[in-house]
Coordinates of C-alpha atoms in Angstrom, one line a residue:
Chain A
M7 CA 16.4 32.3 18.5
Q8 CA 15.7 29.4 20.8
K9 CA 12.1 29.4 19.7
Y10 CA 13.2 28.9 16.1
I11 CA 15.4 25.9 17.0
S12 CA 12.7 24.4 19.1
L13 CA 10.1 24.9 16.4
T14 CA 12.3 23.3 13.8
I15 CA 13.2 20.4 16.0
L16 CA 9.5 19.9 16.7
C17 CA 8.6 20.1 13.0
C18 CA 11.3 17.6 12.2
I19 CA 10.1 15.2 14.8
I20 CA 6.5 15.5 13.7
S21 CA 7.3 15.2 10.1
A22 CA 9.5 12.2 10.7
L23 CA 7.1 10.3 13.0
L24 CA 3.6 11.0 11.7
P25 CA 3.9 10.1 8.0
S26 CA 6.6 7.5 8.6
C27 CA 4.2 5.0 10.1
I28 CA 3.9 1.7 8.3
G29 CA 0.9 1.9 6.0
T30 CA -1.0 -0.7 4.1
D31 CA -1.2 -1.4 0.4
Y32 CA -4.0 -3.6 -0.9
L33 CA -3.2 -6.2 -3.5
D34 CA -6.0 -7.3 -5.9
D35 CA -5.0 -11.0 -5.8
F36 CA -8.3 -12.6 -6.8
V37 CA -8.2 -15.6 -9.1
Q38 CA -11.1 -17.6 -10.3
P39 CA -11.6 -20.5 -7.9
G40 CA -11.6 -23.9 -9.6
V41 CA -11.0 -27.6 -9.3
R42 CA -8.3 -29.4 -11.2
I43 CA -7.7 -33.1 -11.9
T44 CA -4.0 -33.5 -10.9
N45 CA -3.3 -36.9 -12.4
P46 CA -5.2 -37.0 -15.7
P47 CA -4.9 -40.2 -17.8
D48 CA -5.3 -40.5 -21.5
T49 CA -6.1 -44.2 -21.6
I50 CA -7.0 -46.6 -18.9
K51 CA -6.4 -50.3 -19.2
I52 CA -9.6 -52.3 -19.4
G53 CA -10.5 -54.2 -16.3
T54 CA -8.3 -52.1 -14.0
N55 CA -8.8 -49.4 -11.4
Y56 CA -7.6 -45.9 -11.7
A57 CA -7.7 -43.5 -8.8
F58 CA -8.4 -40.0 -10.0
E59 CA -7.1 -37.1 -7.9
A60 CA -8.3 -33.6 -7.8
A61 CA -7.7 -30.4 -5.9
Y62 CA -9.8 -27.3 -5.3
Y63 CA -8.2 -23.9 -5.3
N64 CA -9.9 -20.9 -3.7
G65 CA -10.1 -17.3 -4.8
V66 CA -6.5 -16.6 -3.9
G67 CA -5.2 -19.8 -5.5
I68 CA -4.6 -21.7 -2.3
A69 CA -5.6 -25.4 -2.2
E70 CA -8.5 -26.1 0.1
T71 CA -10.1 -29.3 1.3
T72 CA -13.7 -29.4 0.1
S73 CA -16.3 -32.1 -0.8
L74 CA -15.9 -33.3 -4.4
I75 CA -18.4 -35.2 -6.5
W76 CA -17.2 -37.6 -9.2
S77 CA -19.2 -38.8 -12.1
S78 CA -18.9 -40.6 -15.4
S79 CA -20.6 -39.8 -18.6
D80 CA -21.0 -43.5 -19.4
S81 CA -20.7 -45.9 -16.5
N82 CA -20.9 -48.8 -18.9
V83 CA -17.4 -47.7 -20.1
I84 CA -16.0 -46.4 -16.9
S85 CA -17.5 -46.3 -13.4
I86 CA -16.3 -44.1 -10.6
N87 CA -17.1 -43.9 -6.9
E88 CA -17.3 -40.9 -4.6
D89 CA -13.6 -41.1 -3.8
G90 CA -12.5 -40.8 -7.4
L91 CA -11.7 -44.5 -7.8
S92 CA -12.6 -45.6 -11.3
F93 CA -13.0 -49.0 -12.9
A94 CA -12.6 -49.5 -16.7
E95 CA -15.6 -51.6 -17.5
N96 CA -15.5 -51.9 -21.3
Y97 CA -13.7 -50.6 -24.3
G98 CA -14.9 -47.1 -25.3
E99 CA -14.6 -43.5 -24.4
A100 CA -16.2 -41.4 -21.7
T101 CA -15.8 -38.2 -19.7
I102 CA -15.0 -38.1 -16.1
T103 CA -16.3 -35.0 -14.2
V104 CA -15.4 -33.8 -10.8
S105 CA -17.5 -31.0 -9.2
T106 CA -17.6 -29.1 -6.0
T107 CA -20.8 -28.8 -4.0
D108 CA -21.0 -25.0 -4.6
T109 CA -23.9 -23.4 -6.4
P110 CA -23.0 -23.2 -9.2
P111 CA -20.4 -25.8 -8.9
Y112 CA -16.8 -25.6 -10.1
T113 CA -16.0 -28.5 -12.4
A114 CA -13.2 -30.1 -14.2
Q115 CA -13.5 -32.8 -16.9
K116 CA -11.2 -35.4 -18.5
H117 CA -12.0 -37.3 -21.6
V118 CA -10.6 -40.8 -21.3
V119 CA -10.3 -43.9 -23.5
I120 CA -10.5 -47.4 -22.3
G121 CA -7.8 -49.5 -24.0
D122 CA -5.3 -52.2 -23.5
T123 CA -2.8 -50.2 -21.5
T124 CA -2.9 -47.3 -19.1
V125 CA -1.3 -44.2 -20.5
L126 CA -1.0 -41.1 -18.5
Q127 CA -1.4 -37.7 -20.2
P128 CA 2.0 -36.7 -21.6
L129 CA 4.1 -35.7 -18.6
I130 CA 4.9 -32.3 -20.0
R131 CA 3.5 -28.9 -19.6
T132 CA 4.6 -25.9 -21.6
G133 CA 4.2 -22.2 -21.7
T134 CA 5.7 -18.8 -22.6
L135 CA 7.0 -16.3 -20.2
I136 CA 5.5 -12.8 -20.6
S137 CA 6.5 -9.7 -18.9
T138 CA 3.7 -8.0 -16.9
S139 CA 6.0 -5.1 -16.0
S140 CA 8.5 -2.9 -17.7
Y141 CA 11.3 -5.3 -16.9
A142 CA 12.3 -7.7 -19.7
L143 CA 11.1 -11.3 -19.4
E144 CA 10.6 -13.7 -22.2
G145 CA 11.2 -17.3 -23.2
D146 CA 9.6 -20.7 -23.5
V147 CA 9.1 -22.9 -20.4
I148 CA 8.8 -26.7 -20.2
L149 CA 7.8 -28.4 -17.0
H150 CA 8.4 -32.2 -17.3
Y151 CA 9.8 -35.3 -15.8
V152 CA 13.3 -36.4 -16.6
G153 CA 13.1 -40.0 -15.3
S154 CA 11.5 -39.4 -11.9
Q155 CA 12.9 -35.9 -11.5
L156 CA 10.5 -33.0 -12.2
V157 CA 12.4 -30.3 -14.0
L158 CA 11.5 -26.8 -15.0
E159 CA 13.4 -25.9 -18.1
L160 CA 13.9 -22.5 -19.7
D161 CA 14.6 -22.5 -23.4
D162 CA 17.4 -20.8 -25.4
N163 CA 15.1 -17.8 -26.0
Y164 CA 14.9 -17.0 -22.3
H165 CA 15.9 -13.5 -21.2
T166 CA 15.2 -11.4 -18.2
S167 CA 16.5 -8.2 -16.6
D168 CA 19.5 -8.4 -14.3
N169 CA 18.7 -5.0 -12.8
L170 CA 16.3 -6.1 -10.1
P171 CA 17.8 -7.2 -6.8
G172 CA 16.2 -10.3 -5.3
L173 CA 14.4 -11.6 -8.4
Y174 CA 13.0 -15.1 -7.6
V175 CA 11.2 -17.7 -9.6
Y176 CA 8.1 -19.5 -8.2
L177 CA 5.4 -22.0 -9.1
T178 CA 2.0 -20.7 -8.1
N179 CA -1.7 -20.8 -8.6
N180 CA -2.0 -17.1 -8.1
P181 CA 0.3 -15.1 -10.4
S182 CA -0.5 -11.8 -8.6
T183 CA 1.6 -12.6 -5.5
N184 CA 4.3 -14.8 -4.2
A185 CA 2.2 -15.5 -1.1
G186 CA 1.4 -19.2 -1.0
A187 CA 3.7 -19.9 -4.0
F188 CA 6.4 -22.5 -4.1
E189 CA 9.7 -20.8 -4.2
I190 CA 12.0 -22.5 -6.7
G191 CA 14.9 -20.1 -6.0
P192 CA 16.7 -16.9 -6.9
V193 CA 17.2 -16.1 -10.5
E194 CA 20.9 -16.5 -11.2
V195 CA 20.7 -17.0 -15.0
F196 CA 19.4 -14.1 -17.1
D197 CA 19.9 -15.4 -20.6
G198 CA 19.7 -18.7 -22.4
S199 CA 18.7 -22.2 -21.5
H200 CA 18.9 -23.5 -18.0
S201 CA 16.8 -25.6 -15.6
Y202 CA 15.7 -26.1 -12.1
N203 CA 15.3 -29.5 -10.4
L204 CA 12.1 -29.6 -8.3
P205 CA 11.7 -31.6 -5.1
E206 CA 9.4 -34.7 -4.9
S207 CA 6.8 -32.7 -3.0
V208 CA 6.0 -30.8 -6.2
Q209 CA 3.9 -32.6 -8.8
L210 CA 3.4 -31.8 -12.4
F211 CA -0.1 -30.4 -12.1
D212 CA 0.1 -28.8 -8.7
Y213 CA 0.5 -25.2 -10.0
S214 CA -0.9 -23.2 -12.9
H215 CA 1.8 -20.6 -13.4
V216 CA 5.5 -19.9 -13.3
L217 CA 6.0 -16.5 -11.6
Y218 CA 9.0 -14.1 -11.7
Y219 CA 8.9 -11.8 -8.7
C220 CA 11.2 -9.4 -7.0
A221 CA 10.6 -10.7 -3.5
P222 CA 12.3 -8.1 -1.3
F223 CA 10.4 -5.3 -2.9
N224 CA 7.2 -7.0 -4.1
V225 CA 7.6 -6.2 -7.7
K226 CA 5.9 -8.6 -10.1
V227 CA 8.0 -9.0 -13.2
G228 CA 6.1 -11.5 -15.2
E229 CA 4.5 -14.9 -15.5
C230 CA 3.9 -18.0 -17.6
E231 CA 0.7 -19.9 -17.7
L232 CA 1.4 -23.7 -18.0
Q233 CA -0.6 -25.7 -20.5
P234 CA -2.3 -28.1 -20.3
Chain B
M1 CA -2.3 -6.0 -10.1
M2 CA -2.8 -3.8 -7.1
S3 CA -6.2 -2.2 -6.6
N4 CA -7.0 1.4 -6.8
K5 CA -8.0 1.6 -3.1
L6 CA -4.5 2.6 -2.2
P7 CA -1.5 3.4 -4.2
K8 CA 0.5 0.4 -5.2
T9 CA 4.0 0.2 -4.0
I10 CA 7.7 1.3 -4.2
A11 CA 11.1 0.1 -3.3
T12 CA 13.5 1.3 -0.7
F13 CA 16.5 0.2 -2.8
L14 CA 15.7 3.1 -5.1
A15 CA 15.1 5.7 -2.4
L16 CA 18.6 6.6 -1.5
V17 CA 19.4 8.0 -4.8
A18 CA 16.7 10.6 -4.3
C19 CA 18.5 11.8 -1.2
T20 CA 21.0 13.6 -3.3
L21 CA 18.4 15.6 -5.1
L22 CA 18.4 18.4 -2.6
L23 CA 21.7 18.1 -0.9
H24 CA 24.2 20.1 -2.8
A25 CA 24.4 23.7 -2.1
G26 CA 26.8 26.6 -2.1
G27 CA 27.6 26.4 -5.8
G28 CA 30.8 28.1 -6.9
W29 CA 31.0 30.4 -3.9
P30 CA 33.1 29.2 -1.0
Q31 CA 32.4 30.7 2.5
K32 CA 34.5 33.5 3.7
K33 CA 36.9 32.7 6.5
G34 CA 35.1 32.2 9.8
E35 CA 31.7 32.4 8.1
G36 CA 29.3 29.6 7.6
Y37 CA 25.9 28.2 6.8
F38 CA 24.1 25.6 8.9
K39 CA 20.8 24.0 8.3
L40 CA 18.7 21.5 10.3
Y41 CA 16.1 20.0 8.2
E42 CA 13.8 17.1 7.5
W43 CA 13.8 15.4 4.1
W44 CA 11.4 12.7 3.1
V45 CA 10.2 10.7 0.1
V46 CA 7.2 8.3 -0.1
A47 CA 6.7 6.5 -3.3
D48 CA 4.5 3.8 -4.7
Q49 CA 6.1 3.6 -8.2
H50 CA 9.5 3.8 -9.7
Y51 CA 11.2 4.2 -13.0
T52 CA 12.4 0.8 -14.3
D53 CA 15.6 -0.1 -16.1
R54 CA 13.8 0.8 -19.3
G55 CA 12.8 4.2 -17.9
L56 CA 9.1 3.3 -17.6
L57 CA 6.9 3.5 -14.6
D58 CA 6.1 0.4 -12.6
P59 CA 4.3 0.0 -9.2
N60 CA 6.0 -1.3 -6.1
V61 CA 5.1 -1.7 -2.5
T62 CA 5.0 1.8 -0.9
T63 CA 8.2 2.7 0.7
G64 CA 9.3 5.7 2.6
L65 CA 12.6 7.3 3.7
Y66 CA 12.8 10.1 6.2
N67 CA 16.0 11.8 7.1
T68 CA 16.6 14.4 9.8
S69 CA 19.9 16.0 8.9
I70 CA 22.4 18.7 9.6
Y71 CA 24.0 20.4 6.7
A72 CA 26.9 22.7 7.3
E73 CA 29.4 24.9 5.4
Y74 CA 32.2 26.6 7.2
G75 CA 35.0 28.8 5.8
M76 CA 38.3 27.4 6.9
T77 CA 40.1 30.1 5.0
S78 CA 38.9 32.6 2.5
R79 CA 39.2 30.0 -0.2
L80 CA 38.7 26.7 1.6
T81 CA 35.3 25.6 2.8
L82 CA 34.4 22.5 4.8
V83 CA 31.0 21.0 4.0
G84 CA 29.3 18.3 5.9
H85 CA 26.0 16.5 5.7
I86 CA 24.9 14.2 8.5
P87 CA 21.5 12.5 8.5
F88 CA 21.6 11.8 12.2
F89 CA 18.2 10.1 12.2
S90 CA 17.1 8.1 9.2
R91 CA 14.0 5.9 9.0
A92 CA 13.1 3.6 6.2
T93 CA 9.7 2.0 6.0
V94 CA 7.9 -0.5 3.7
N95 CA 4.1 -0.9 3.8
N96 CA 2.1 -4.0 4.7
V97 CA 0.7 -5.8 1.7
V98 CA -2.9 -7.0 2.3
S99 CA -5.0 -9.2 0.1
S100 CA -8.1 -7.3 -1.0
T101 CA -9.7 -10.7 -1.6
S102 CA -9.2 -12.4 1.7
G103 CA -8.1 -9.5 3.9
E104 CA -5.1 -11.4 5.1
T105 CA -1.7 -9.8 5.4
L106 CA 0.4 -11.2 2.7
V107 CA 3.6 -9.4 3.6
R108 CA 4.1 -7.6 6.9
G109 CA 5.4 -4.1 6.7
D110 CA 8.7 -3.2 8.3
A111 CA 10.9 -0.2 9.3
I112 CA 14.4 0.5 10.4
N113 CA 15.9 3.5 12.2
S114 CA 19.5 4.5 12.2
V115 CA 21.9 7.2 11.1
G116 CA 22.1 7.7 7.4
D117 CA 25.1 7.9 5.1
A118 CA 27.0 11.0 5.8
S119 CA 29.2 13.1 3.5
F120 CA 32.0 15.6 4.0
A121 CA 33.5 17.8 1.4
L122 CA 36.3 20.3 0.8
K123 CA 35.6 23.1 -1.6
Y124 CA 38.3 25.5 -2.9
G125 CA 37.6 28.8 -4.4
L126 CA 39.7 29.3 -7.5
T127 CA 38.6 32.7 -8.6
P128 CA 37.8 34.8 -5.5
G129 CA 36.4 38.2 -6.4
R130 CA 36.0 37.4 -10.1
R131 CA 32.7 37.8 -11.9
I132 CA 32.5 34.0 -12.4
S133 CA 33.3 32.1 -9.3
V134 CA 34.8 28.6 -9.9
A135 CA 35.2 26.1 -7.1
P136 CA 36.3 22.5 -7.4
S137 CA 35.4 20.2 -4.5
L138 CA 36.0 16.7 -3.3
T139 CA 33.2 15.0 -1.4
L140 CA 33.6 11.8 0.5
G141 CA 30.5 9.7 1.1
L142 CA 30.7 7.7 4.3
P143 CA 28.6 4.5 4.5
I144 CA 27.5 4.8 8.1
G145 CA 23.9 4.0 7.3
I146 CA 22.3 0.5 7.1
S147 CA 22.7 -0.9 3.6
S148 CA 20.6 -4.0 4.1
G149 CA 18.2 -4.0 7.1
G150 CA 14.8 -5.1 8.2
R151 CA 13.3 -8.6 8.3
D152 CA 13.8 -9.2 4.6
N153 CA 17.0 -7.1 4.2
N154 CA 15.1 -4.8 1.9
L155 CA 15.4 -1.6 3.9
Q156 CA 18.2 0.8 3.6
T157 CA 19.3 4.1 5.2
G158 CA 22.6 3.9 3.3
D159 CA 24.1 2.4 0.2
G160 CA 27.0 0.6 1.9
E161 CA 29.7 2.1 -0.2
F162 CA 32.4 4.7 0.2
N163 CA 32.3 7.1 -2.7
Q164 CA 34.4 10.0 -3.8
L165 CA 32.8 12.8 -5.8
I166 CA 35.1 15.3 -7.7
Q167 CA 33.1 18.3 -8.8
V168 CA 33.6 21.7 -10.3
D169 CA 31.1 24.5 -9.8
A170 CA 30.9 27.7 -11.6
G171 CA 28.6 30.5 -10.7
M172 CA 27.9 34.1 -11.2
G173 CA 25.6 36.8 -9.8
F174 CA 23.7 39.3 -11.9
L175 CA 20.7 41.6 -12.1
N176 CA 17.9 40.7 -14.4
S177 CA 16.0 43.2 -16.6
S178 CA 13.8 44.0 -13.6
K179 CA 16.8 44.7 -11.5
V180 CA 16.1 41.6 -9.4
P181 CA 19.3 40.1 -7.9
M182 CA 19.9 36.7 -9.3
Y183 CA 22.5 34.1 -9.6
A184 CA 23.2 31.0 -11.7
N185 CA 25.4 28.1 -11.1
I186 CA 26.4 25.0 -13.0
Y187 CA 28.5 22.0 -12.1
V188 CA 29.9 18.8 -13.4
G189 CA 31.2 16.0 -11.4
F190 CA 32.6 12.4 -11.4
N191 CA 31.4 10.1 -8.7
N192 CA 33.7 7.2 -8.1
R193 CA 31.8 4.5 -6.4
T194 CA 32.9 1.2 -4.7
Q195 CA 31.4 -2.1 -3.7
G196 CA 30.3 -2.9 -7.3
Y197 CA 28.4 0.3 -7.9
S198 CA 28.9 1.9 -11.3
D199 CA 30.7 5.2 -11.4
E200 CA 28.6 8.3 -12.3
I201 CA 28.8 11.5 -14.2
R202 CA 26.9 14.3 -12.5
L203 CA 25.7 17.5 -14.1
G204 CA 23.5 20.2 -12.9
G205 CA 22.6 23.8 -12.6
E206 CA 20.5 26.2 -10.6
V207 CA 19.1 29.6 -10.9
G208 CA 18.2 31.7 -7.9
A209 CA 16.3 35.0 -7.6
M210 CA 16.2 37.2 -4.5
F211 CA 13.2 39.2 -3.5
M212 CA 12.1 41.3 -0.5
E213 CA 15.4 43.0 0.0
R214 CA 17.2 39.7 -0.5
R215 CA 15.4 38.0 2.4
L216 CA 13.5 35.6 0.1
T217 CA 15.4 33.5 -2.3
A218 CA 13.7 31.2 -4.8
V219 CA 15.9 28.5 -6.4
L220 CA 15.1 26.4 -9.4
R221 CA 17.5 23.5 -9.7
S222 CA 18.1 20.6 -12.0
D223 CA 20.4 17.6 -11.7
V224 CA 21.4 14.9 -14.1
V225 CA 23.1 11.6 -13.1
Q226 CA 24.5 9.3 -15.8
S227 CA 25.7 5.9 -14.9
L228 CA 28.9 4.6 -16.6
Y229 CA 27.6 1.0 -16.3
N230 CA 31.0 -0.3 -15.1
G231 CA 29.7 -1.9 -11.9
I232 CA 27.7 -5.1 -11.1
A233 CA 24.1 -5.4 -12.1
S234 CA 21.9 -5.7 -9.0
G235 CA 20.5 -9.0 -10.0
R236 CA 24.0 -10.6 -10.3
V237 CA 25.1 -9.7 -6.8
T238 CA 25.4 -13.0 -4.9
S239 CA 25.5 -11.5 -1.4
T240 CA 22.5 -10.9 0.8
S241 CA 22.7 -7.2 0.2
T242 CA 20.1 -5.8 -2.0
F243 CA 20.8 -2.6 -3.9
A244 CA 20.0 -0.9 -7.1
N245 CA 22.8 0.0 -9.4
N246 CA 23.0 1.9 -12.6
T247 CA 20.6 4.5 -11.4
E248 CA 20.1 7.5 -13.7
Y249 CA 17.8 10.4 -13.5
V250 CA 17.0 14.0 -14.5
S251 CA 15.5 15.8 -11.6
V252 CA 14.0 19.2 -11.1
G253 CA 13.7 20.9 -7.8
L254 CA 12.3 24.1 -6.3
E255 CA 13.5 25.6 -3.0
I256 CA 12.4 28.6 -1.1
N257 CA 14.6 30.2 1.6
Y258 CA 13.4 33.0 3.7
R259 CA 15.8 35.0 5.9
L260 CA 14.2 35.9 9.2
K261 CA 15.4 38.7 11.4
G262 CA 19.1 38.3 12.2
R263 CA 21.0 35.2 11.1
W264 CA 18.1 32.7 11.0
G265 CA 15.9 31.6 8.2
V266 CA 13.6 28.9 7.1
S267 CA 13.8 26.7 4.1
A268 CA 11.4 24.5 2.2
G269 CA 11.7 22.7 -1.1
M270 CA 10.7 19.8 -3.2
A271 CA 12.4 17.8 -6.0
G272 CA 11.7 14.8 -8.1
A273 CA 12.9 12.8 -11.1
V274 CA 11.1 13.7 -14.3
A275 CA 12.9 10.9 -16.1
G276 CA 15.1 8.2 -14.8
K277 CA 16.0 4.6 -14.5
V278 CA 15.8 2.5 -11.4
I279 CA 14.7 5.4 -9.2
L280 CA 11.7 6.4 -7.3
A281 CA 9.0 8.2 -9.3
A282 CA 7.8 10.4 -6.5
P283 CA 8.7 13.9 -5.3
S284 CA 10.9 14.4 -2.2
Y285 CA 10.3 17.2 0.2
Q286 CA 12.5 19.1 2.7
A287 CA 11.8 21.7 5.3
G288 CA 14.1 23.2 7.9
L289 CA 15.7 26.0 9.7
F290 CA 19.1 27.6 8.7
F291 CA 21.6 29.8 10.4
V292 CA 24.0 32.1 8.6
L293 CA 27.2 32.8 10.4
D294 CA 28.6 36.0 9.0

């Protein structure tokens, strides 16, 4: 019977070692590349400068340094140089365009008014959480400044499953993965309104989505696209 | 969403539950005094999806669990049988996650090796010699595996809790209409779990048929686990340990045992959850060699 024992032990070792190697899963994490104006104003005070800022995000939602071209639809109203520094020449309205040097280029535009005061776009972004899995996730989201503090608020109608260990909330430009995302923290509230204070390093227009993700086990639960 | 190039993914925190799908054996029949049944076998599951808390299927990173175990039953007396199950080598793995866009590794895979959770049981034969054999048992689950291991604490070879399972089996043998020797066994049990896990009600049954002068036994088995939802939801645990609670499932398994010459035999089987909550949605397999001491 020694041969049976040896054969079984051998089979056990083979079956344990061969298939138990660490394999590879491929994640389709493509997102449309694009450029985004990160400090859009609604109105610029006549006779003053305003420095536009923009960022380019690649096909996996990561910010990359690239050459940007700034232009104004009416330089008699507002002029802008190659660094995004504009000057409000006259009362009126115009569109600022920023483009990459790609062919075709990725572009972003902002319609601005030249007036008596500079008014930034309302410092609030909103959205609605939707589940992209079979786990519950719903509720309205507000990203806004309270004083100088950027706050992510979840509304009364927020609800998510408490059955996933290691559920985290992120800000990201790629809702397919938590790679490259800003980790806000673990989810500790599963129903009702609550909020997260964000650090100064995070700005209002840095990210396009709120992401709920079971980090230890790489299970995406859901997302919220922030508007505007 | 994951691409179709490879299956998506699974979660180790679910895998341990599936370990139980093939473990119970013996039914309502205790071993005779001095006799026993010993089995050395490999059990494994690899899964890239799981049943969620709503009972639906979701993908997860591919995870595997591989146990090399010894299972033993030994008749202490004509009524009292000692049962032990020791996964002396357990390996848990989680795959790499690679971006199909950039080719970069987003999450490195990981693996841990250790002993797994062991269990020991005492089974007592209430009705020796009767047509229906009834045997209550007490099983103690010993948390000697790793409940939170690996780089991200997401790998487990044990659940980290000491549980006590009280179970009653009832079985009977019979000949079917074709004079094929058969047996049937049903059981009901209560699994008292600790460390915040919910207690469980366990039900199940199996039917076996013997062929080739009783050298070949085919077993069809089904198990049901119902959580009592009196523990802590996984998401509300504040420790670093990651585990899934309130697991439920209905599993179906098939096992083939072939008695070689003498006391030795080979065994192979598979089982899987056909419905469930918070459990892997993949079949588990086992293969091994058994020895009958009689």
